[in-house]
Amino acid sequence: MIIPFGPSGGADVVGRLLFAQASAADGPGFVIENRAGAGGNIGVEALSRAAPDGYTLGTIAISTHGVNPTLYRRLPFDPIADFTPIALLSLQPVVVAVRAESPIQDLAGLAQWKQGELTYASAGNGTSGHMAGELLRLRTGLPLLHVPYRGSGPAWTDTLGGRVDLVIDNVQAGLPHHAAKRMRILGVSSAARIEVLPEVPPIASVVPDYVVNSWNGLAGPAGLPPPIRDRMNGLVRHWLGQPALQARFRDLGIGVPADTSPEFLADFIRKEIAQWAPVVRQSGMQPD
């Protein structure tokens, strides 16, 4: 199971919860392999070149199959033709957070910031945090400067250390820091407040219609036989329906999709590419 991002990020957490633990009980056992780099492109390129025999599958995400098709002038894979969609695995908001000592006290204070440039960390170019930051900049005119990292861990570490002003990343990465009061989560990118952070307002309360979802899906290389695809889809639906896994997802602020069919994921990917293409172009962002 190829996860195209580093350890501790949203894709890694979802992948390991599903495939390193649940599969051992009633399905095929997977060896998890993190192949990070280039906004997930390195890992999904390897997935696209794998034999379509069911022995190599991988996770895909907003960056690899939503943003990168526009962000990168040339991709070593076709996000539609080179993959077999299997199931949408998860949806989760991102959060905007500052260290405890920051002069920015709340979401309103961020929206009204007039004291110069603000640097924000993300887990890398094209990730949900990067896109959420650029969409926020475009919608508000805030002087935000993106600082990409190779994964969630170093992005939060450098924000804690004061090297950058903000971090925008998946909610699960911020929960321990917020609970320990090392960091202050100012807002979430969901349309409404979420269960694990009831005290934190949605960014949409100050930026109308602002909604960003980070997501993860399961895919195989093109040509994966339908029986293998359908078997894996059935196992994913079974695992996602387990109360223990659902409780763990809720504790991390991760949502279970209402539709996990291969057809839904295929349509979802096309819509994500169309949704993020104008944001990438308007922002002028570059992959490096």
PDB file of N, CA and C in Angstrom, residues 36 38 62 70 108 133 139 146 181 203 222 229 243 258 263:
ATOM      1  N   ALA A  36       7.086   9.757  -0.176  1.00  0.00           N
ATOM      2  CA  ALA A  36       6.733  11.174  -0.181  1.00  0.00           C
ATOM      3  C   ALA A  36       7.546  11.940  -1.213  1.00  0.00           C
ATOM      4  N   ALA A  38       7.282  15.813  -3.952  1.00  0.00           N
ATOM      5  CA  ALA A  38       6.646  16.462  -5.109  1.00  0.00           C
ATOM      6  C   ALA A  38       5.130  16.500  -4.963  1.00  0.00           C
ATOM      7  N   ILE A  62      -6.204  15.168  -2.360  1.00  0.00           N
ATOM      8  CA  ILE A  62      -6.530  16.445  -2.992  1.00  0.00           C
ATOM      9  C   ILE A  62      -5.363  16.978  -3.814  1.00  0.00           C
ATOM     10  N   THR A  70      -3.146  20.800 -12.389  1.00  0.00           N
ATOM     11  CA  THR A  70      -3.019  22.185 -12.851  1.00  0.00           C
ATOM     12  C   THR A  70      -1.721  22.816 -12.376  1.00  0.00           C
ATOM     13  N   ALA A 108     -11.313  36.661  13.967  1.00  0.00           N
ATOM     14  CA  ALA A 108     -11.568  38.051  13.599  1.00  0.00           C
ATOM     15  C   ALA A 108     -10.262  38.844  13.559  1.00  0.00           C
ATOM     16  N   GLY A 133      -4.822  27.999   2.276  1.00  0.00           N
ATOM     17  CA  GLY A 133      -4.161  29.276   2.479  1.00  0.00           C
ATOM     18  C   GLY A 133      -4.286  30.192   1.279  1.00  0.00           C
ATOM     19  N   ARG A 139      -9.532  35.326  -1.224  1.00  0.00           N
ATOM     20  CA  ARG A 139     -10.855  35.782  -0.788  1.00  0.00           C
ATOM     21  C   ARG A 139     -10.780  37.017   0.108  1.00  0.00           C
ATOM     22  N   HIS A 146       3.249  31.696   1.482  1.00  0.00           N
ATOM     23  CA  HIS A 146       3.313  30.262   1.715  1.00  0.00           C
ATOM     24  C   HIS A 146       4.740  29.782   1.938  1.00  0.00           C
ATOM     25  N   LYS A 181      -2.446  23.503  24.628  1.00  0.00           N
ATOM     26  CA  LYS A 181      -2.348  24.966  24.673  1.00  0.00           C
ATOM     27  C   LYS A 181      -0.997  25.486  24.195  1.00  0.00           C
ATOM     28  N   ILE A 203     -14.135  29.123   9.416  1.00  0.00           N
ATOM     29  CA  ILE A 203     -13.608  30.279   8.693  1.00  0.00           C
ATOM     30  C   ILE A 203     -14.729  30.961   7.911  1.00  0.00           C
ATOM     31  N   ALA A 222      -4.219   1.662 -13.614  1.00  0.00           N
ATOM     32  CA  ALA A 222      -5.189   1.419 -14.684  1.00  0.00           C
ATOM     33  C   ALA A 222      -5.197  -0.059 -15.062  1.00  0.00           C
ATOM     34  N   ARG A 229     -11.108  -4.770  -7.879  1.00  0.00           N
ATOM     35  CA  ARG A 229     -11.601  -3.452  -7.474  1.00  0.00           C
ATOM     36  C   ARG A 229     -12.814  -3.579  -6.554  1.00  0.00           C
ATOM     37  N   PRO A 243     -17.768   0.358  14.250  1.00  0.00           N
ATOM     38  CA  PRO A 243     -17.926   1.407  15.268  1.00  0.00           C
ATOM     39  C   PRO A 243     -16.605   1.894  15.855  1.00  0.00           C
ATOM     40  N   ALA A 258     -20.255   9.675   2.665  1.00  0.00           N
ATOM     41  CA  ALA A 258     -21.557   9.031   2.515  1.00  0.00           C
ATOM     42  C   ALA A 258     -21.556   8.044   1.355  1.00  0.00           C
ATOM     43  N   GLU A 263     -17.487   4.563  -8.702  1.00  0.00           N
ATOM     44  CA  GLU A 263     -18.053   5.544  -9.625  1.00  0.00           C
ATOM     45  C   GLU A 263     -18.092   6.933  -8.996  1.00  0.00           C
TER      46      GLU A 263
END
